[in-house]
């Protein structure tokens, strides 16, 4: 807040400096009169008690003061300024009318200049002029006007600058937004508002115009059509892989290492559905790998085994029957999943892709470091489509190896999102169907990227599959569990979901 000795009410000064409270002050100083052009002289009555030398000195001081005013020397240079010379006169002749009026004129002049400085957004200069004016003359009305006027100008500039910063952030012009925030600091934006703007810029750099946990769906080219519902995953870090002490651990789940995501990303809330994949095929005429080779693998309920069957493709469920639109699409290869993501990118103008293995595990764990995202053992409630000892097949069979005292009510894939979301708001990350990731397969994490990006080697044909499925044993449902699959392989346990850059 500007320091002013003349205004005694702190509440009034604070209100005026922020431009709040009373109606905005008038544009011109009240009662402002033009500076007198005639040099000020001393009436005889005021010098009648002075010696000839003193009277002459007063006349000389008044003349020098007027000359200093003409040069613009209002308060500087010290000792030769108009204000200092008029003070000398008042020291010789207390209550000198001409000198007193001149000091009042200088006071008004500085206040007027302070307002002009504020209009030019030089609030530091305005503050200095106010402080200087405060030492010249006591006129609470004029000072109050100037404070209010400068406060109103300042608040208007702040509002304009804040709006400009938000616009720059929305258009992703982050460096320019940083420059404008510096201007807000110079104008004097209060700390709470300044932190809010800085937080908005930081979030935009991490998440675009979105925020962690937010859901959204991008419009497709056809009016009224939208892509998959996406969830914004927060930036952060986690330990990828499993500790050596974890039950069921495989050697290729280590060595455990820290992955840090400097930016957030978006991940589909559920697996890609049959209905969504059908829209892609209808739009592009795409043929899947299973269609081209003429077969895929299904579940045979009488034997309880996986078996190859001809003329099975993405249109079919785990038994080889026609699949409902809300089921996760099955019988799709890594190449099919990539083609779908590339189509979404063309449709939306955003970069859709398969998630990296690190992104998948980070989002699956959702802050946990336990065997499963819900804990270390059997869930206390149905959270994922898993192998439970209470599940029964269409032929009344039960799982030999399963979660004890657990049943989710499904045998085979469930409609997506049927059970519980994990703490990041994602469904079916640890069950229902296994899912393709972008990475090439590696037998260990030695030299794996630590920034969360996909680990790709030119010419690789084995990709990483993550997540549990409806038929996975408890060991195979762990958050660190991973297997490989050929780029063209398909079966009734395997689907995918897409990721999107922010």
Short mmCIF file of C-alpha atoms in Angstrom, two decimals:
data_model
loop_
_atom_site.label_atom_id
_atom_site.label_comp_id
_atom_site.label_asym_id
_atom_site.label_seq_id
_atom_site.Cartn_x
_atom_site.Cartn_y
_atom_site.Cartn_z
CA UNK A 1 0.00 0.00 0.00
CA UNK A 2 1.27 3.50 -0.78
CA UNK A 3 2.69 5.25 2.32
CA UNK A 4 0.81 8.49 2.98
CA UNK A 5 1.21 10.51 6.12
CA UNK A 6 -1.73 12.75 5.41
CA UNK A 7 -4.51 10.15 5.42
CA UNK A 8 -5.14 8.93 8.95
CA UNK A 9 -7.75 6.30 8.19
CA UNK A 10 -5.98 3.06 7.14
CA UNK A 11 -9.29 1.51 6.15
CA UNK A 12 -10.08 4.38 3.79
CA UNK A 13 -6.63 4.31 2.24
CA UNK A 14 -6.74 0.54 1.70
CA UNK A 15 -10.16 0.76 0.10
CA UNK A 16 -9.10 3.52 -2.26
CA UNK A 17 -5.82 1.91 -3.28
CA UNK A 18 -7.60 -1.23 -4.46
CA UNK A 19 -10.29 0.70 -6.29
CA UNK A 20 -13.05 -0.87 -4.17
CA UNK A 21 -15.83 0.62 -2.15
CA UNK A 22 -17.07 4.04 -3.18
CA UNK A 23 -18.00 5.13 -6.67
CA UNK A 24 -15.01 5.65 -8.95
CA UNK A 25 -13.59 9.18 -8.44
CA UNK A 26 -14.03 11.86 -11.06
CA UNK A 27 -11.45 12.18 -13.83
CA UNK A 28 -10.20 15.64 -12.74
CA UNK A 29 -8.90 16.86 -9.42
CA UNK A 30 -11.70 18.68 -7.55
CA UNK A 31 -11.09 22.41 -7.41
CA UNK A 32 -7.89 22.19 -9.43
CA UNK A 33 -6.87 25.61 -10.61
CA UNK A 34 -4.20 26.39 -13.13
CA UNK A 35 -0.93 27.53 -11.64
CA UNK A 36 -0.67 31.30 -11.48
CA UNK A 37 1.38 32.73 -14.26
CA UNK A 38 2.24 35.93 -12.39
CA UNK A 39 5.17 35.70 -9.97
CA UNK A 40 4.04 35.64 -6.41
CA UNK A 41 4.81 38.79 -4.39
CA UNK A 42 4.58 39.49 -0.73
CA UNK A 43 1.81 41.82 0.50
CA UNK A 44 3.18 44.67 2.57
CA UNK A 45 1.24 43.54 5.63
CA UNK A 46 3.13 40.25 5.65
CA UNK A 47 6.57 41.92 5.59
CA UNK A 48 5.88 44.93 7.80
CA UNK A 49 7.58 43.27 10.74
CA UNK A 50 10.62 42.17 8.72
CA UNK A 51 13.90 43.93 8.37
CA UNK A 52 14.82 45.25 4.96
CA UNK A 53 17.23 42.35 4.50
CA UNK A 54 14.58 39.76 5.44
CA UNK A 55 12.00 41.35 3.18
CA UNK A 56 14.45 41.35 0.31
CA UNK A 57 15.32 37.73 1.00
CA UNK A 58 11.65 36.75 0.92
CA UNK A 59 11.14 38.52 -2.40
CA UNK A 60 14.22 36.82 -3.85
CA UNK A 61 13.11 33.40 -2.57
CA UNK A 62 9.66 33.84 -4.09
CA UNK A 63 11.18 34.82 -7.42
CA UNK A 64 13.59 31.86 -7.34
CA UNK A 65 10.74 29.54 -6.38
CA UNK A 66 8.67 30.73 -9.32
CA UNK A 67 11.63 30.23 -11.63
CA UNK A 68 12.14 26.73 -10.24
CA UNK A 69 8.48 25.95 -10.95
CA UNK A 70 8.88 27.10 -14.52
CA UNK A 71 11.83 24.70 -14.88
CA UNK A 72 9.76 21.86 -13.43
CA UNK A 73 11.84 21.72 -10.25
CA UNK A 74 8.94 20.91 -7.95
CA UNK A 75 10.69 18.86 -5.26
CA UNK A 76 14.13 18.39 -6.81
CA UNK A 77 16.98 19.29 -6.79
CA UNK A 78 17.03 19.43 -3.04
CA UNK A 79 17.59 22.97 -1.70
CA UNK A 80 16.83 24.56 -5.07
CA UNK A 81 13.37 23.14 -5.76
CA UNK A 82 10.24 25.27 -5.65
CA UNK A 83 8.97 23.35 -2.63
CA UNK A 84 12.20 23.93 -0.66
CA UNK A 85 12.28 27.63 -1.53
CA UNK A 86 8.65 28.15 -0.51
CA UNK A 87 9.41 26.33 2.74
CA UNK A 88 12.20 28.83 3.38
CA UNK A 89 9.71 31.66 2.90
CA UNK A 90 7.29 30.03 5.34
CA UNK A 91 10.15 29.64 7.78
CA UNK A 92 10.74 33.38 7.69
CA UNK A 93 7.08 34.40 7.47
CA UNK A 94 4.88 31.65 8.99
CA UNK A 95 1.46 31.66 7.35
CA UNK A 96 2.73 33.54 4.31
CA UNK A 97 -0.31 33.57 2.02
CA UNK A 98 1.51 33.46 -1.28
CA UNK A 99 3.90 30.70 -0.26
CA UNK A 100 1.07 28.70 1.30
CA UNK A 101 -1.03 28.93 -1.87
CA UNK A 102 1.99 27.97 -3.93
CA UNK A 103 2.59 24.87 -1.80
CA UNK A 104 -1.08 23.93 -2.27
CA UNK A 105 -0.65 24.34 -6.04
CA UNK A 106 2.44 22.13 -6.00
CA UNK A 107 0.52 19.56 -3.96
CA UNK A 108 -2.25 19.49 -6.57
CA UNK A 109 0.29 19.36 -9.40
CA UNK A 110 2.03 16.30 -7.95
CA UNK A 111 -1.28 14.55 -7.36
CA UNK A 112 -2.31 15.24 -10.94
CA UNK A 113 1.04 13.90 -12.20
CA UNK A 114 0.64 10.82 -9.99
CA UNK A 115 -2.70 10.05 -11.65
CA UNK A 116 -1.12 10.52 -15.08
CA UNK A 117 1.67 8.10 -14.14
CA UNK A 118 -0.98 5.57 -13.11
CA UNK A 119 -2.73 5.99 -16.45
CA UNK A 120 0.61 5.12 -18.07
CA UNK A 121 0.74 2.02 -15.79
CA UNK A 122 3.81 3.40 -13.98
CA UNK A 123 2.48 2.73 -10.50
CA UNK A 124 5.94 2.92 -8.93
CA UNK A 125 6.30 6.52 -10.13
CA UNK A 126 2.75 7.26 -8.99
CA UNK A 127 3.62 5.95 -5.53
CA UNK A 128 6.70 8.19 -5.37
CA UNK A 129 4.71 11.27 -6.41
CA UNK A 130 2.06 10.55 -3.80
CA UNK A 131 4.69 10.31 -1.08
CA UNK A 132 6.23 13.58 -2.23
CA UNK A 133 2.85 15.31 -2.39
CA UNK A 134 2.07 14.18 1.15
CA UNK A 135 4.94 16.28 2.49
CA UNK A 136 3.92 19.51 0.77
CA UNK A 137 0.42 20.34 1.93
CA UNK A 138 -2.44 18.89 3.91
CA UNK A 139 -5.59 18.51 1.82
CA UNK A 140 -7.34 15.27 2.71
CA UNK A 141 -10.04 15.73 0.06
CA UNK A 142 -7.59 16.01 -2.83
CA UNK A 143 -5.38 13.26 -1.48
CA UNK A 144 -8.38 10.97 -1.07
CA UNK A 145 -9.43 11.70 -4.64
CA UNK A 146 -5.97 10.87 -6.01
CA UNK A 147 -5.74 7.65 -4.02
CA UNK A 148 -9.14 6.54 -5.24
CA UNK A 149 -8.41 7.43 -8.85
CA UNK A 150 -5.08 5.59 -8.86
CA UNK A 151 -6.64 2.61 -7.09
CA UNK A 152 -9.40 2.40 -9.71
CA UNK A 153 -6.90 2.63 -12.57
CA UNK A 154 -4.71 0.00 -10.94
CA UNK A 155 -7.59 -2.42 -10.46
CA UNK A 156 -8.67 -1.98 -14.07
CA UNK A 157 -5.13 -2.66 -15.29
CA UNK A 158 -4.94 -5.74 -13.07
CA UNK A 159 -8.22 -7.10 -14.42
CA UNK A 160 -7.08 -6.51 -18.01
CA UNK A 161 -3.70 -8.13 -17.37
CA UNK A 162 -5.25 -11.14 -15.61
CA UNK A 163 -7.65 -11.65 -18.50
CA UNK A 164 -4.73 -11.39 -20.93
CA UNK A 165 -2.73 -14.00 -18.99
CA UNK A 166 -5.64 -16.45 -19.03
CA UNK A 167 -6.06 -15.91 -22.77
CA UNK A 168 -2.37 -16.57 -23.36
CA UNK A 169 -2.52 -19.70 -21.24
CA UNK A 170 -5.58 -20.96 -23.13
CA UNK A 171 -3.74 -20.43 -26.42
CA UNK A 172 -0.68 -22.22 -24.97
CA UNK A 173 1.58 -19.16 -25.36
CA UNK A 174 3.25 -19.93 -22.07
CA UNK A 175 6.37 -17.74 -22.38
CA UNK A 176 4.26 -14.68 -23.16
CA UNK A 177 1.98 -15.54 -20.25
CA UNK A 178 5.05 -15.62 -17.99
CA UNK A 179 5.96 -12.11 -19.16
CA UNK A 180 2.46 -10.86 -18.40
CA UNK A 181 2.60 -12.37 -14.92
CA UNK A 182 5.73 -10.28 -14.34
CA UNK A 183 3.64 -7.23 -15.24
CA UNK A 184 1.04 -8.29 -12.68
CA UNK A 185 3.76 -8.38 -10.05
CA UNK A 186 4.86 -4.88 -11.03
CA UNK A 187 1.32 -3.54 -10.85
CA UNK A 188 0.94 -5.10 -7.42
CA UNK A 189 -1.47 -8.02 -7.74
CA UNK A 190 -2.19 -9.44 -4.30
CA UNK A 191 -0.45 -12.68 -3.37
CA UNK A 192 -3.53 -14.92 -3.44
CA UNK A 193 -4.54 -13.85 -6.96
CA UNK A 194 -0.93 -14.00 -8.14
CA UNK A 195 -0.54 -17.58 -6.89
CA UNK A 196 -3.81 -18.56 -8.58
CA UNK A 197 -2.55 -17.25 -11.93
CA UNK A 198 0.82 -18.94 -11.50
CA UNK A 199 -0.90 -22.21 -10.60
CA UNK A 200 -3.05 -21.93 -13.73
CA UNK A 201 0.08 -21.50 -15.86
CA UNK A 202 1.83 -24.43 -14.17
CA UNK A 203 -1.22 -26.68 -14.65
CA UNK A 204 -1.53 -25.64 -18.29
CA UNK A 205 2.08 -26.62 -18.90
CA UNK A 206 1.39 -30.01 -17.33
CA UNK A 207 -2.17 -30.70 -18.49
CA UNK A 208 -3.05 -28.19 -21.22
CA UNK A 209 -6.35 -26.49 -20.49
CA UNK A 210 -7.50 -29.46 -18.41
CA UNK A 211 -6.91 -30.44 -14.80
CA UNK A 212 -5.98 -33.72 -13.09
CA UNK A 213 -8.91 -36.08 -12.75
CA UNK A 214 -11.02 -34.21 -15.29
CA UNK A 215 -12.91 -36.27 -17.86
CA UNK A 216 -13.51 -35.18 -21.44
CA UNK A 217 -14.34 -36.54 -24.88
CA UNK A 218 -13.04 -35.01 -28.10
CA UNK A 219 -15.54 -34.39 -30.90
CA UNK A 220 -15.07 -36.46 -34.03
CA UNK A 221 -15.36 -35.19 -37.59
CA UNK A 222 -19.03 -36.18 -37.83
CA UNK A 223 -21.12 -33.57 -35.96
CA UNK A 224 -22.52 -35.02 -32.75
CA UNK A 225 -20.00 -37.89 -32.57
CA UNK A 226 -17.41 -38.06 -29.83
CA UNK A 227 -14.35 -40.14 -29.12
CA UNK A 228 -13.81 -42.21 -25.96
CA UNK A 229 -14.22 -40.66 -22.53
CA UNK A 230 -10.75 -39.73 -21.33
CA UNK A 231 -9.37 -39.07 -17.84
CA UNK A 232 -6.54 -36.61 -17.16
CA UNK A 233 -3.79 -38.49 -15.30
CA UNK A 234 -1.67 -36.29 -13.00
CA UNK A 235 2.05 -35.79 -13.40
CA UNK A 236 4.08 -37.60 -10.77
CA UNK A 237 6.41 -40.53 -10.16
CA UNK A 238 6.25 -44.15 -9.02
CA UNK A 239 8.36 -47.28 -8.63
CA UNK A 240 7.84 -49.46 -11.70
CA UNK A 241 8.01 -53.23 -11.40
CA UNK A 242 7.74 -55.52 -8.39
CA UNK A 243 9.96 -55.92 -5.32
CA UNK A 244 11.86 -59.19 -5.09
CA UNK A 245 9.83 -60.12 -2.01
CA UNK A 246 6.47 -59.97 -3.81
CA UNK A 247 4.63 -63.29 -4.03
CA UNK A 248 4.25 -64.49 -7.62
CA UNK A 249 6.94 -62.16 -8.92
CA UNK A 250 8.56 -62.91 -12.30
CA UNK A 251 12.19 -62.06 -13.07
CA UNK A 252 11.24 -59.79 -15.99
CA UNK A 253 9.37 -57.47 -13.59
CA UNK A 254 12.62 -55.88 -12.47
CA UNK A 255 14.88 -54.41 -11.50
CA UNK A 256 12.45 -52.02 -9.89
CA UNK A 257 13.15 -48.38 -10.77
CA UNK A 258 11.62 -44.91 -10.46
CA UNK A 259 9.69 -43.39 -13.34
CA UNK A 260 8.85 -39.68 -13.31
CA UNK A 261 6.20 -38.05 -15.49
CA UNK A 262 7.01 -34.35 -15.91
CA UNK A 263 3.72 -33.83 -17.74
CA UNK A 264 0.30 -35.31 -17.32
CA UNK A 265 -1.45 -37.36 -20.00
CA UNK A 266 -4.94 -38.67 -20.66
CA UNK A 267 -6.04 -42.29 -20.62
CA UNK A 268 -9.36 -43.74 -21.74
CA UNK A 269 -11.66 -44.33 -18.80
CA UNK A 270 -12.46 -47.83 -20.09
CA UNK A 271 -11.28 -50.28 -22.70
CA UNK A 272 -12.27 -49.61 -26.31
CA UNK A 273 -15.74 -51.05 -26.87
CA UNK A 274 -17.14 -53.10 -29.72
CA UNK A 275 -19.38 -50.16 -30.62
CA UNK A 276 -16.48 -47.70 -30.79
CA UNK A 277 -14.39 -50.06 -32.89
CA UNK A 278 -17.35 -50.64 -35.22
CA UNK A 279 -17.55 -46.89 -35.89
CA UNK A 280 -13.86 -46.92 -36.85
CA UNK A 281 -14.33 -49.87 -39.22
CA UNK A 282 -17.42 -48.32 -40.80
CA UNK A 283 -15.58 -45.05 -41.36
CA UNK A 284 -12.38 -46.53 -42.79
CA UNK A 285 -13.22 -49.99 -44.13
CA UNK A 286 -10.36 -51.33 -42.03
CA UNK A 287 -9.77 -55.09 -41.94
CA UNK A 288 -8.26 -56.59 -38.80
CA UNK A 289 -5.50 -59.17 -38.64
CA UNK A 290 -7.99 -61.80 -37.48
CA UNK A 291 -10.18 -61.12 -40.50
CA UNK A 292 -7.25 -61.32 -42.90
CA UNK A 293 -5.98 -64.65 -41.56
CA UNK A 294 -9.51 -66.01 -40.98
CA UNK A 295 -9.39 -67.09 -37.31
CA UNK A 296 -8.84 -66.16 -33.67
CA UNK A 297 -8.93 -67.93 -30.30
CA UNK A 298 -12.04 -68.30 -28.15
CA UNK A 299 -12.93 -69.89 -24.81
CA UNK A 300 -14.37 -73.39 -25.06
CA UNK A 301 -16.71 -73.78 -22.04
CA UNK A 302 -16.92 -77.61 -22.20
CA UNK A 303 -13.16 -78.07 -21.93
CA UNK A 304 -12.42 -74.83 -20.12
CA UNK A 305 -9.60 -74.16 -22.56
CA UNK A 306 -8.70 -71.64 -25.22
CA UNK A 307 -9.20 -72.97 -28.73
CA UNK A 308 -8.75 -71.71 -32.28
CA UNK A 309 -11.88 -71.10 -34.34
CA UNK A 310 -12.32 -69.92 -37.92
CA UNK A 311 -14.20 -66.76 -38.94
CA UNK A 312 -13.78 -65.15 -35.51
CA UNK A 313 -12.95 -61.45 -35.38
CA UNK A 314 -13.65 -58.21 -33.48
CA UNK A 315 -17.42 -58.64 -33.94
CA UNK A 316 -17.41 -61.69 -31.62
CA UNK A 317 -17.28 -62.19 -27.86
CA UNK A 318 -15.13 -64.59 -25.85
CA UNK A 319 -17.34 -67.57 -26.81
CA UNK A 320 -17.41 -66.70 -30.51
CA UNK A 321 -20.93 -65.28 -30.42
CA UNK A 322 -21.95 -61.84 -31.71
CA UNK A 323 -20.63 -59.30 -29.21
CA UNK A 324 -22.73 -56.59 -27.57
CA UNK A 325 -21.65 -53.01 -28.29
CA UNK A 326 -20.79 -52.25 -24.64
CA UNK A 327 -18.35 -55.14 -24.30
CA UNK A 328 -14.60 -54.54 -24.66
CA UNK A 329 -13.56 -55.32 -28.21
CA UNK A 330 -11.66 -58.63 -28.40
CA UNK A 331 -9.75 -60.46 -31.12
CA UNK A 332 -7.79 -57.30 -31.99
CA UNK A 333 -4.04 -57.27 -32.55
CA UNK A 334 -1.50 -54.64 -31.54
CA UNK A 335 -1.56 -53.38 -35.12
CA UNK A 336 -5.36 -53.13 -35.05
CA UNK A 337 -5.20 -51.12 -31.82
CA UNK A 338 -2.60 -48.79 -33.30
CA UNK A 339 -4.74 -48.25 -36.40
CA UNK A 340 -7.71 -47.29 -34.24
CA UNK A 341 -5.61 -44.76 -32.29
CA UNK A 342 -4.27 -43.25 -35.52
CA UNK A 343 -7.84 -42.87 -36.80
CA UNK A 344 -8.82 -41.05 -33.61
CA UNK A 345 -5.88 -38.70 -34.13
CA UNK A 346 -7.07 -37.87 -37.65
CA UNK A 347 -10.64 -37.41 -36.48
CA UNK A 348 -9.86 -35.13 -33.53
CA UNK A 349 -6.61 -33.38 -34.40
CA UNK A 350 -5.12 -34.60 -31.10
CA UNK A 351 -2.38 -37.18 -30.64
CA UNK A 352 -4.04 -40.46 -29.67
CA UNK A 353 -1.87 -43.54 -29.25
CA UNK A 354 -1.43 -46.69 -27.21
CA UNK A 355 -0.19 -46.01 -23.67
CA UNK A 356 3.40 -46.76 -22.80
CA UNK A 357 3.95 -49.66 -20.42
CA UNK A 358 5.03 -47.19 -17.72
CA UNK A 359 1.93 -45.05 -18.24
CA UNK A 360 -0.27 -48.12 -17.94
CA UNK A 361 1.31 -49.34 -14.70
CA UNK A 362 1.37 -45.81 -13.21
CA UNK A 363 -2.33 -45.35 -13.99
CA UNK A 364 -3.16 -48.89 -12.85
CA UNK A 365 -1.44 -48.45 -9.49
CA UNK A 366 -2.98 -44.99 -9.04
CA UNK A 367 -0.67 -44.18 -6.15
CA UNK A 368 -0.49 -47.69 -4.68
CA UNK A 369 2.62 -49.87 -4.30
CA UNK A 370 0.78 -53.02 -3.20
CA UNK A 371 0.33 -56.26 -5.17
CA UNK A 372 -2.93 -54.97 -6.60
CA UNK A 373 -4.27 -51.42 -6.76
CA UNK A 374 -6.82 -52.29 -4.06
CA UNK A 375 -4.34 -53.94 -1.68
CA UNK A 376 -2.36 -57.15 -1.20
CA UNK A 377 -5.09 -59.79 -1.20
CA UNK A 378 -8.67 -60.61 -2.10
CA UNK A 379 -10.80 -57.47 -2.54
CA UNK A 380 -13.38 -56.83 0.16
CA UNK A 381 -15.94 -55.94 -2.52
CA UNK A 382 -16.28 -56.48 -6.29
CA UNK A 383 -13.75 -54.08 -7.79
CA UNK A 384 -12.54 -55.86 -10.93
CA UNK A 385 -13.66 -58.74 -13.15
CA UNK A 386 -11.31 -61.36 -11.71
CA UNK A 387 -11.17 -65.12 -11.19
CA UNK A 388 -13.14 -65.60 -7.99
CA UNK A 389 -13.91 -68.93 -6.36
CA UNK A 390 -17.55 -67.88 -6.32
CA UNK A 391 -17.74 -67.40 -10.10
CA UNK A 392 -19.57 -70.07 -12.14
CA UNK A 393 -19.18 -70.75 -15.87
CA UNK A 394 -22.08 -71.37 -18.32
CA UNK A 395 -21.41 -75.10 -17.77
CA UNK A 396 -21.29 -74.74 -13.95
CA UNK A 397 -17.51 -74.99 -13.82
CA UNK A 398 -15.40 -73.08 -11.30
CA UNK A 399 -11.85 -71.78 -11.31
CA UNK A 400 -9.15 -74.05 -9.91
CA UNK A 401 -6.89 -71.10 -8.99
CA UNK A 402 -8.81 -68.03 -7.95
CA UNK A 403 -9.27 -65.28 -5.38
CA UNK A 404 -10.80 -66.90 -2.31
CA UNK A 405 -14.21 -65.77 -1.11
CA UNK A 406 -14.65 -63.54 -4.14
CA UNK A 407 -17.24 -63.24 -6.88
CA UNK A 408 -17.83 -60.35 -9.24
CA UNK A 409 -20.81 -61.96 -10.99
CA UNK A 410 -19.12 -62.38 -14.40
CA UNK A 411 -17.61 -65.28 -16.33
CA UNK A 412 -16.02 -63.84 -19.43
CA UNK A 413 -15.61 -60.12 -20.11
CA UNK A 414 -18.13 -57.78 -18.51
CA UNK A 415 -19.53 -54.64 -20.15
CA UNK A 416 -16.88 -51.96 -19.68
CA UNK A 417 -17.08 -49.96 -16.46
CA UNK A 418 -19.34 -52.50 -14.73
CA UNK A 419 -17.42 -52.53 -11.46
CA UNK A 420 -15.39 -50.00 -9.48
CA UNK A 421 -13.00 -47.30 -10.71
CA UNK A 422 -9.52 -47.10 -9.24
CA UNK A 423 -8.38 -43.91 -7.43
CA UNK A 424 -7.50 -42.27 -10.77
CA UNK A 425 -11.06 -42.80 -12.02
CA UNK A 426 -10.19 -45.63 -14.43
CA UNK A 427 -12.18 -48.84 -14.88
CA UNK A 428 -10.99 -52.36 -15.65
CA UNK A 429 -7.27 -51.63 -15.31
CA UNK A 430 -6.58 -54.76 -13.27
CA UNK A 431 -9.21 -57.09 -14.70
CA UNK A 432 -11.79 -57.78 -17.43
CA UNK A 433 -9.33 -57.90 -20.37
CA UNK A 434 -5.56 -57.65 -20.73
CA UNK A 435 -4.46 -54.66 -22.78
CA UNK A 436 -1.88 -53.78 -25.40
CA UNK A 437 0.77 -51.15 -24.71
CA UNK A 438 3.10 -49.37 -27.12
CA UNK A 439 6.38 -50.82 -25.83
CA UNK A 440 8.56 -53.48 -27.36
CA UNK A 441 9.16 -56.46 -25.09
CA UNK A 442 12.32 -56.53 -22.97
CA UNK A 443 13.28 -59.26 -20.52
CA UNK A 444 14.25 -56.75 -17.84
CA UNK A 445 14.07 -53.05 -17.02
CA UNK A 446 17.81 -52.47 -17.28
CA UNK A 447 18.28 -49.23 -19.30
CA UNK A 448 14.52 -48.65 -19.50
CA UNK A 449 13.42 -45.00 -19.96
CA UNK A 450 12.84 -43.19 -16.68
CA UNK A 451 10.58 -40.49 -18.14
CA UNK A 452 7.61 -42.79 -18.77
CA UNK A 453 8.00 -42.91 -22.53
CA UNK A 454 7.60 -46.13 -24.49
CA UNK A 455 10.70 -48.31 -24.86
CA UNK A 456 10.90 -48.93 -28.61
CA UNK A 457 13.49 -50.81 -30.64
CA UNK A 458 13.41 -50.66 -34.45
CA UNK A 459 12.13 -53.87 -35.97
CA UNK A 460 10.70 -55.41 -32.80
CA UNK A 461 7.67 -57.66 -33.29
CA UNK A 462 6.86 -58.53 -29.67
CA UNK A 463 4.86 -55.99 -27.67
CA UNK A 464 4.08 -55.66 -23.97
CA UNK A 465 0.65 -56.68 -22.64
CA UNK A 466 -0.43 -55.36 -19.24
CA UNK A 467 -3.31 -55.75 -16.81
CA UNK A 468 -5.30 -58.73 -15.62
CA UNK A 469 -8.24 -60.34 -17.36
CA UNK A 470 -11.42 -62.19 -16.45
CA UNK A 471 -9.44 -65.46 -16.61
CA UNK A 472 -6.18 -64.35 -14.93
CA UNK A 473 -5.04 -66.12 -11.78
CA UNK A 474 -4.30 -63.97 -8.71
CA UNK A 475 -0.58 -63.95 -9.56
CA UNK A 476 -1.37 -62.86 -13.12
CA UNK A 477 -3.62 -60.05 -11.88
CA UNK A 478 -0.83 -58.25 -9.98
CA UNK A 479 -0.10 -54.63 -10.91
CA UNK A 480 3.45 -55.52 -12.00
CA UNK A 481 2.45 -58.54 -14.11
CA UNK A 482 3.47 -58.32 -17.78
CA UNK A 483 3.64 -60.68 -20.74
CA UNK A 484 4.58 -60.36 -24.40
CA UNK A 485 2.56 -60.88 -27.54
CA UNK A 486 3.28 -60.86 -31.26
CA UNK A 487 2.01 -57.74 -33.02
CA UNK A 488 -0.57 -59.78 -34.95
CA UNK A 489 -1.74 -62.08 -32.14
CA UNK A 490 -5.38 -62.05 -30.98
CA UNK A 491 -7.57 -63.94 -28.52
CA UNK A 492 -10.61 -63.70 -26.25
CA UNK A 493 -8.76 -62.16 -23.25
CA UNK A 494 -7.03 -59.27 -24.95
CA UNK A 495 -8.23 -55.74 -25.77
CA UNK A 496 -6.86 -52.21 -25.48
CA UNK A 497 -7.51 -48.63 -24.45
CA UNK A 498 -6.02 -45.45 -25.86
CA UNK A 499 -3.90 -42.68 -24.39
CA UNK A 500 -3.76 -39.04 -25.51
CA UNK A 501 -1.13 -36.34 -25.19
CA UNK A 502 -2.20 -33.12 -23.48
#
